[in-house]
């Protein structure tokens, strides 16, 4: 079993999906934490904060089945890239919103970002499971949960550190960090995945002594 799991870790799908899930959790947990801190700076009440976060959480829930259908139709990689694009668009606009009090603009922006993150989550989980056979599907699920928790912990830790240094501009600095992570996730899904796949194919066709 240990040998089989080691071999699975060498496949591009597993490596890329694990990295993407770390990026996804980093963005989601970090963004929610940043919005919470920024709302306190803006003087928003707990009820207002809940209403501000509602579109983000609701869109993730609602967009999940659609992301599953899209992944089945077009494959995981296009859905992940599209999801990162939506999340990046929402995050960038969020950085220029004057404050986070409930408004149509903030609701629309967070809905778009949530839909993108839902696509990334569903497609990356699918990509991860594809790297294992049916007998190892349980391990694939456990691995997905592990890397998601690692990414979330890193997101909260980084945003917490940024908040202590940037003060009132916490959200704007956080958005810059989120965009860097989104670019990293897109690069891993695109060129890095293609390179690893090509390398694995060349290795499998190489003559053996």
XYZ file of N, CA and C in Angstrom:
627
model
N 0.828 -1.213 0.000
C 0.000 0.000 0.000
C 0.857 1.255 0.000
N 1.924 1.244 0.821
C 2.803 2.413 0.866
C 3.420 2.704 -0.478
N 3.808 1.666 -1.206
C 4.398 1.852 -2.532
C 3.386 2.454 -3.484
N 2.138 1.953 -3.436
C 1.092 2.468 -4.319
C 0.839 3.947 -4.064
N 0.827 4.346 -2.795
C 0.577 5.741 -2.470
C 1.736 6.621 -2.913
N 2.947 6.112 -2.791
C 4.112 6.869 -3.241
C 4.071 7.082 -4.747
N 3.644 6.045 -5.478
C 3.524 6.160 -6.925
C 2.451 7.184 -7.293
N 1.326 7.186 -6.559
C 0.253 8.137 -6.832
C 0.716 9.563 -6.645
N 1.581 9.799 -5.657
C 2.090 11.144 -5.426
C 2.929 11.643 -6.590
N 3.437 10.734 -7.408
C 4.265 11.147 -8.541
C 3.425 11.507 -9.761
N 2.154 11.235 -9.724
C 1.315 11.546 -10.878
C 0.959 13.029 -10.871
N 0.931 13.678 -12.041
C 0.642 15.114 -12.105
C -0.705 15.490 -11.510
N -1.725 14.650 -11.716
C -3.060 14.992 -11.219
C -3.065 15.172 -9.702
N -2.403 14.270 -8.987
C -2.402 14.330 -7.525
C -1.632 15.546 -7.032
N -0.450 15.773 -7.581
C 0.388 16.891 -7.148
C -0.300 18.222 -7.422
N -0.814 18.382 -8.641
C -1.455 19.643 -9.020
C -2.735 19.865 -8.224
N -3.554 18.825 -8.077
C -4.811 18.980 -7.341
C -4.553 19.352 -5.880
N -3.552 18.732 -5.262
C -3.218 19.060 -3.876
C -2.778 20.512 -3.756
N -1.950 20.980 -4.694
C -1.498 22.376 -4.669
C -2.660 23.339 -4.880
N -3.561 22.991 -5.785
C -4.713 23.847 -6.055
C -5.639 23.922 -4.848
N -5.841 22.804 -4.161
C -6.684 22.805 -2.967
C -6.073 23.657 -1.853
N -4.755 23.658 -1.740
C -4.103 24.540 -0.774
C -4.385 25.998 -1.125
N -4.255 26.343 -2.410
C -4.542 27.715 -2.853
C -6.003 28.077 -2.611
N -6.898 27.159 -2.907
C -8.330 27.392 -2.711
C -8.649 27.694 -1.248
N -8.143 26.844 -0.347
C -8.436 27.025 1.075
C -7.764 28.278 1.613
N -6.562 28.565 1.131
C -5.864 29.783 1.535
C -6.720 31.009 1.211
N -7.261 31.034 0.004
C -8.064 32.183 -0.426
C -9.374 32.263 0.353
N -10.079 31.148 0.463
C -11.389 31.156 1.113
C -11.286 31.553 2.582
N -10.461 30.840 3.338
C -10.348 31.121 4.766
C -9.709 32.489 5.012
N -8.699 32.800 4.211
C -8.045 34.095 4.367
C -8.966 35.254 4.040
N -9.780 35.081 2.994
C -10.696 36.144 2.596
C -11.787 36.364 3.648
N -12.345 35.296 4.152
C -13.372 35.424 5.194
C -12.798 36.094 6.439
N -11.586 35.715 6.807
C -10.945 36.318 7.978
C -10.675 37.802 7.742
N -10.218 38.148 6.528
C -9.938 39.549 6.211
C -11.218 40.386 6.214
N -12.296 39.835 5.667
C -13.568 40.552 5.657
C -14.061 40.774 7.085
N -13.868 39.781 7.934
C -14.276 39.919 9.335
C -13.505 41.042 10.027
N -12.198 41.072 9.820
C -11.382 42.126 10.428
C -11.721 43.500 9.863
N -11.916 43.563 8.524
C -12.231 44.842 7.901
C -13.584 45.359 8.362
N -14.527 44.466 8.567
C -15.842 44.882 9.055
C -15.748 45.498 10.446
N -14.869 44.971 11.272
C -14.659 45.556 12.596
C -14.068 46.951 12.474
N -13.133 47.119 11.537
C -12.542 48.447 11.313
C -13.601 49.426 10.831
N -14.508 48.968 9.966
C -15.557 49.828 9.426
C -16.698 50.055 10.415
N -16.655 49.361 11.541
C -17.695 49.540 12.547
C -18.980 48.801 12.247
N -18.905 47.736 11.443
C -20.107 46.971 11.106
C -20.506 46.073 12.272
N -21.790 45.867 12.414
C -22.299 44.995 13.471
C -22.140 43.532 13.070
N -22.211 42.602 14.022
C -22.138 41.174 13.683
C -23.218 40.754 12.684
N -24.411 41.335 12.801
C -25.487 41.007 11.863
C -25.125 41.466 10.453
N -24.563 42.661 10.351
C -24.156 43.171 9.040
C -23.069 42.300 8.439
N -22.113 41.885 9.271
C -21.054 41.012 8.789
C -21.627 39.706 8.252
N -22.588 39.142 8.958
C -23.223 37.907 8.508
C -23.902 38.101 7.160
N -24.570 39.231 6.987
C -25.249 39.512 5.725
C -24.259 39.745 4.597
N -23.102 40.354 4.926
C -22.074 40.580 3.909
C -21.501 39.256 3.414
N -21.280 38.315 4.350
C -20.690 37.025 3.991
C -21.695 36.055 3.368
N -22.975 36.328 3.540
C -24.006 35.414 3.036
C -23.900 35.152 1.542
N -23.719 36.174 0.681
C -23.611 35.878 -0.755
C -22.437 34.971 -1.097
N -21.317 35.129 -0.388
C -20.151 34.281 -0.635
C -20.462 32.826 -0.304
N -21.004 32.590 0.880
C -21.308 31.216 1.302
C -22.419 30.603 0.461
N -23.447 31.410 0.148
C -24.570 30.894 -0.624
C -24.143 30.526 -2.045
N -23.293 31.355 -2.653
C -22.878 31.065 -4.027
C -22.009 29.813 -4.098
N -21.181 29.588 -3.073
C -20.379 28.364 -3.038
C -21.291 27.143 -2.988
N -22.337 27.235 -2.177
C -23.276 26.115 -2.047
C -24.061 25.883 -3.328
N -24.573 26.963 -3.906
C -25.427 26.852 -5.086
C -24.619 26.469 -6.325
N -23.405 27.001 -6.448
C -22.612 26.752 -7.657
C -21.956 25.380 -7.665
N -21.949 24.685 -6.528
C -21.303 23.377 -6.455
C -21.819 22.371 -7.475
N -23.137 22.126 -7.530
C -23.655 21.168 -8.526
C -23.354 21.580 -9.966
N -23.429 22.880 -10.259
C -23.115 23.352 -11.612
C -21.650 23.099 -11.939
N -20.776 23.315 -10.946
C -19.355 23.050 -11.154
C -19.108 21.565 -11.400
N -19.876 20.703 -10.703
C -19.746 19.266 -10.935
C -20.152 18.890 -12.346
N -21.239 19.488 -12.829
C -21.689 19.222 -14.212
C -20.650 19.706 -15.211
N -20.101 20.915 -14.976
C -19.100 21.464 -15.895
C -17.828 20.625 -15.896
N -17.447 20.128 -14.727
C -16.246 19.283 -14.640
C -16.437 17.986 -15.402
N -17.623 17.414 -15.288
C -17.905 16.171 -16.012
C -17.929 16.401 -17.518
N -18.349 17.574 -17.937
C -18.493 17.852 -19.362
C -17.163 18.256 -20.009
N -16.410 19.138 -19.333
C -15.186 19.690 -19.934
C -13.895 19.227 -19.271
N -13.981 18.572 -18.152
C -12.783 18.138 -17.445
C -12.404 19.116 -16.337
N -11.564 18.684 -15.402
C -11.240 19.518 -14.244
C -10.437 20.774 -14.564
N -9.442 20.673 -15.438
C -8.527 21.803 -15.642
C -9.228 23.062 -16.143
N -10.074 23.001 -17.181
C -10.750 24.229 -17.610
C -11.631 24.839 -16.523
N -12.278 23.995 -15.732
C -13.145 24.508 -14.664
C -12.317 25.177 -13.572
N -11.160 24.606 -13.238
C -10.291 25.220 -12.245
C -9.807 26.582 -12.724
N -9.362 26.660 -13.968
C -8.877 27.930 -14.508
C -9.989 28.967 -14.562
N -11.189 28.545 -14.961
C -12.322 29.459 -14.983
C -12.678 29.918 -13.569
N -12.624 28.980 -12.621
C -12.918 29.330 -11.239
C -11.931 30.331 -10.681
N -10.645 30.139 -10.962
C -9.635 31.089 -10.509
C -9.861 32.463 -11.141
N -10.301 32.487 -12.399
C -10.576 33.764 -13.071
C -11.714 34.507 -12.386
N -12.795 33.808 -12.079
C -13.924 34.418 -11.377
C -13.510 34.912 -9.994
N -12.741 34.094 -9.279
C -12.299 34.486 -7.938
C -11.381 35.694 -7.989
N -10.514 35.746 -8.999
C -9.610 36.887 -9.140
C -10.386 38.161 -9.446
N -11.386 38.053 -10.337
C -12.200 39.228 -10.677
C -12.930 39.753 -9.447
N -13.530 38.841 -8.693
C -14.235 39.260 -7.486
C -13.309 39.867 -6.454
N -12.133 39.283 -6.276
C -11.185 39.776 -5.283
C -10.665 41.159 -5.653
N -10.365 41.363 -6.930
C -9.844 42.666 -7.362
C -10.863 43.776 -7.141
N -12.113 43.520 -7.494
C -13.152 44.529 -7.291
C -13.367 44.768 -5.804
N -13.259 43.710 -5.013
C -13.450 43.838 -3.575
C -12.421 44.784 -2.967
N -11.245 44.845 -3.564
C -10.199 45.709 -3.040
C -10.467 47.185 -3.207
N -11.389 47.553 -4.107
C -11.675 48.972 -4.316
C -13.046 49.369 -3.779
N -13.752 48.434 -3.157
C -15.029 48.772 -2.533
C -14.752 49.671 -1.321
N -15.407 50.834 -1.220
C -15.109 51.776 -0.137
C -15.227 51.168 1.247
N -16.299 50.416 1.501
C -16.420 49.718 2.778
C -17.250 48.464 2.549
N -17.298 47.622 3.557
C -17.934 46.320 3.401
C -19.337 46.264 3.979
N -19.954 47.405 4.155
C -21.341 47.374 4.585
C -22.191 46.783 3.459
N -23.287 46.147 3.842
C -24.119 45.436 2.879
C -24.546 46.362 1.746
N -24.278 45.948 0.505
C -24.635 46.734 -0.670
C -24.748 45.790 -1.857
N -25.450 46.200 -2.911
C -25.533 45.356 -4.104
C -24.168 45.053 -4.710
N -23.254 46.018 -4.639
C -21.922 45.821 -5.218
C -21.166 44.728 -4.465
N -21.113 44.828 -3.140
C -20.390 43.819 -2.360
C -21.043 42.453 -2.507
N -22.370 42.414 -2.570
C -23.072 41.140 -2.726
C -22.734 40.503 -4.071
N -22.724 41.303 -5.140
C -22.412 40.780 -6.467
C -20.971 40.297 -6.538
N -20.055 41.086 -5.984
C -18.637 40.734 -6.029
C -18.375 39.423 -5.285
N -18.936 39.291 -4.099
C -18.714 38.084 -3.309
C -19.426 36.877 -3.919
N -20.538 37.106 -4.602
C -21.216 36.007 -5.295
C -20.352 35.469 -6.427
N -19.751 36.361 -7.187
C -18.870 35.954 -8.283
C -17.646 35.208 -7.744
N -17.043 35.759 -6.694
C -15.871 35.102 -6.098
C -16.235 33.733 -5.540
N -17.391 33.629 -4.878
C -17.818 32.348 -4.321
C -18.081 31.307 -5.393
N -18.698 31.733 -6.488
C -18.950 30.792 -7.588
C -17.640 30.269 -8.161
N -16.661 31.161 -8.291
C -15.359 30.730 -8.792
C -14.670 29.752 -7.860
N -14.731 30.035 -6.566
C -14.105 29.143 -5.586
C -14.796 27.786 -5.548
N -16.112 27.777 -5.743
C -16.837 26.507 -5.795
C -16.346 25.658 -6.959
N -16.145 26.293 -8.099
C -15.626 25.564 -9.252
C -14.249 24.985 -8.995
N -13.392 25.772 -8.357
C -12.044 25.298 -8.041
C -12.100 24.103 -7.093
N -12.930 24.194 -6.082
C -13.024 23.117 -5.102
C -13.503 21.812 -5.720
N -14.594 21.874 -6.452
C -15.169 20.664 -7.035
C -14.221 20.041 -8.057
N -13.688 20.871 -8.942
C -12.832 20.345 -10.011
C -11.514 19.796 -9.465
N -10.927 20.466 -8.478
C -9.661 19.988 -7.924
C -9.843 18.697 -7.136
N -10.964 18.572 -6.429
C -11.249 17.297 -5.761
C -11.395 16.176 -6.776
N -12.076 16.463 -7.888
C -12.215 15.463 -8.947
C -10.874 15.077 -9.525
N -10.023 16.076 -9.757
C -8.689 15.818 -10.311
C -7.855 14.979 -9.355
N -7.997 15.241 -8.072
C -7.247 14.475 -7.073
C -7.677 13.010 -7.063
N -8.970 12.777 -7.084
C -9.486 11.405 -7.065
C -9.062 10.648 -8.326
N -8.950 11.357 -9.446
C -8.531 10.723 -10.694
C -7.118 10.152 -10.616
N -6.318 10.663 -9.671
C -4.953 10.180 -9.540
C -4.826 8.880 -8.778
N -5.940 8.358 -8.258
C -5.920 7.118 -7.483
C -6.899 6.110 -8.088
N -6.633 4.845 -7.840
C -7.591 3.843 -8.277
C -8.735 3.770 -7.256
N -9.738 2.965 -7.564
C -10.926 2.899 -6.711
C -10.607 2.409 -5.304
N -9.635 1.541 -5.163
C -9.279 1.010 -3.857
C -8.636 2.064 -2.960
N -8.127 3.146 -3.558
C -7.470 4.203 -2.784
C -8.326 5.467 -2.710
N -9.610 5.376 -3.035
C -10.473 6.565 -3.037
C -10.620 7.146 -1.633
N -10.614 6.280 -0.614
C -10.697 6.772 0.757
C -9.497 7.621 1.126
N -8.313 7.165 0.707
C -7.110 7.952 0.962
C -7.163 9.276 0.218
N -7.706 9.263 -1.001
C -7.812 10.499 -1.777
C -8.681 11.527 -1.049
N -9.795 11.059 -0.477
C -10.651 11.970 0.270
C -9.967 12.526 1.509
N -9.236 11.666 2.212
C -8.509 12.113 3.400
C -7.421 13.112 3.030
N -6.745 12.858 1.924
C -5.698 13.769 1.472
C -6.281 15.133 1.105
N -7.440 15.111 0.445
C -8.097 16.367 0.089
C -8.426 17.185 1.339
N -8.943 16.518 2.367
C -9.250 17.212 3.609
C -8.005 17.764 4.283
N -6.918 16.995 4.235
C -5.669 17.415 4.875
C -5.101 18.673 4.231
N -4.966 18.661 2.905
C -4.354 19.814 2.239
C -5.263 21.040 2.327
N -6.586 20.811 2.385
C -7.502 21.936 2.553
C -7.313 22.604 3.918
N -7.156 21.785 4.952
C -6.918 22.339 6.285
C -5.584 23.076 6.353
N -4.569 22.541 5.701
C -3.266 23.203 5.675
C -3.367 24.561 4.987
N -4.042 24.591 3.839
C -4.208 25.853 3.126
C -4.991 26.871 3.928
N -6.068 26.423 4.582
C -6.867 27.332 5.393
C -6.083 27.906 6.557
N -5.297 27.057 7.224
C -4.485 27.527 8.344
C -3.450 28.552 7.882
N -2.843 28.301 6.732
C -1.861 29.246 6.197
C -2.531 30.576 5.830
N -3.730 30.500 5.256
C -4.449 31.716 4.881
C -4.758 32.592 6.076
N -5.275 31.992 7.137
C -5.602 32.752 8.348
C -4.340 33.310 8.985
N -3.262 32.516 9.009
C -2.009 32.971 9.617
C -1.428 34.162 8.860
N -1.428 34.079 7.531
C -0.868 35.170 6.725
C -1.720 36.428 6.852
N -3.030 36.281 6.753
C -3.916 37.443 6.860
C -3.820 38.068 8.255
N -3.716 37.226 9.280
C -3.555 37.756 10.627
C -2.282 38.568 10.770
N -1.210 38.092 10.158
C 0.052 38.833 10.198
C -0.053 40.140 9.427
N -0.724 40.090 8.273
C -0.911 41.293 7.467
C -1.748 42.323 8.213
N -2.780 41.856 8.900
C -3.659 42.765 9.632
C -2.903 43.533 10.708
N -1.961 42.864 11.351
C -1.202 43.538 12.389
C -0.283 44.609 11.840
N 0.129 44.453 10.563
C 1.074 45.406 9.976
C 0.398 46.496 9.148
N -0.745 46.184 8.531
C -1.363 47.129 7.598
C -2.505 47.939 8.189
N -3.060 47.516 9.325
C -4.106 48.292 9.985
C -5.355 48.455 9.148
N -5.823 49.707 8.932
C -7.080 49.939 8.216
C -7.102 49.421 6.785
N -5.931 49.297 6.157
C -5.895 48.834 4.763
C -5.749 47.323 4.664
N -6.190 46.614 5.686
C -6.054 45.154 5.727
C -6.627 44.486 4.486
N -7.848 44.858 4.111
C -8.515 44.181 3.007
C -7.777 44.390 1.694
N -7.325 45.602 1.447
C -6.641 45.874 0.184
C -5.323 45.111 0.078
N -4.569 45.060 1.168
C -3.320 44.289 1.157
C -3.621 42.806 1.001
N -4.677 42.349 1.659
C -5.070 40.947 1.548
C -5.446 40.590 0.119
N -6.147 41.495 -0.569
C -6.544 41.245 -1.958
C -5.318 41.053 -2.838
N -4.280 41.830 -2.600
C -3.044 41.662 -3.370
C -2.465 40.269 -3.148
N -2.454 39.821 -1.887
C -1.953 38.486 -1.575
C -2.811 37.418 -2.251
N -4.135 37.601 -2.212
C -5.042 36.641 -2.830
C -4.791 36.540 -4.332
N -4.549 37.670 -4.974
C -4.301 37.655 -6.414
C -3.002 36.920 -6.739
N -1.996 37.081 -5.882
C -0.743 36.348 -6.089
C -0.987 34.841 -5.973
N -1.765 34.442 -4.976
C -2.077 33.022 -4.796
C -2.913 32.507 -5.970
N -3.838 33.326 -6.465
C -4.654 32.931 -7.616
C -3.794 32.729 -8.856
N -2.839 33.610 -9.070
C -1.924 33.464 -10.202
C -1.098 32.194 -10.047
N -0.648 31.933 -8.816
C 0.119 30.716 -8.550
C -0.714 29.476 -8.843
N -1.976 29.469 -8.379
C -2.847 28.334 -8.635
C -3.110 28.124 -10.116
N -3.293 29.214 -10.854
C -3.529 29.113 -12.297
C -2.295 28.583 -13.017
N -1.124 29.016 -12.563
C 0.122 28.542 -13.180
C 0.325 27.048 -12.933
N 0.019 26.628 -11.712
C 0.143 25.199 -11.390
C -0.821 24.380 -12.231
N -2.051 24.880 -12.404
C -3.060 24.139 -13.162
C -2.735 24.083 -14.647
N -2.140 25.154 -15.165
C -1.864 25.230 -16.594
C -0.485 24.715 -16.975
N 0.515 25.609 -17.053
C 1.849 25.208 -17.530
C 2.519 24.122 -16.689
N 2.407 24.205 -15.371
C 3.076 23.209 -14.522
C 2.476 21.819 -14.731
N 1.136 21.746 -14.777
C 0.482 20.462 -15.004
C 0.873 19.892 -16.360
N 0.894 20.743 -17.373
C 1.268 20.283 -18.708
C 2.711 19.777 -18.729
N 3.595 20.490 -18.024
C 5.005 20.077 -17.987
C 5.169 18.745 -17.265
N 4.502 18.587 -16.123
C 4.606 17.338 -15.371
C 4.040 16.164 -16.164
N 2.923 16.409 -16.853
C 2.314 15.348 -17.667
C 3.245 14.930 -18.799
N 3.820 15.943 -19.469
C 4.748 15.646 -20.567
C 5.978 14.897 -20.060
N 6.474 15.297 -18.898
C 7.641 14.634 -18.317
C 7.334 13.190 -17.960
N 6.132 12.952 -17.412
C 5.754 11.588 -17.043
C 5.608 10.710 -18.281
N 5.035 11.260 -19.358
C 4.873 10.501 -20.595
C 6.227 10.149 -21.195
N 7.139 11.122 -21.202
C 8.485 10.864 -21.734
C 9.199 9.823 -20.905
N 9.007 9.871 -19.579
C 9.654 8.890 -18.703
C 9.118 7.473 -18.951
N 7.797 7.390 -19.209
C 7.198 6.070 -19.418
C 7.615 5.457 -20.742
N 7.987 6.313 -21.717
C 8.416 5.801 -23.022
C 9.939 5.671 -23.136
N 10.637 6.075 -22.085
C 12.106 5.994 -22.140
C 12.534 4.524 -22.097
N 13.565 4.165 -22.878
C 14.037 2.763 -22.859
C 14.647 2.410 -21.523
N 14.353 1.222 -21.047
C 14.860 0.771 -19.777
C 16.006 -0.222 -19.987
N 17.012 -0.089 -19.133
C 18.166 -0.963 -19.264
C 17.840 -2.370 -18.790
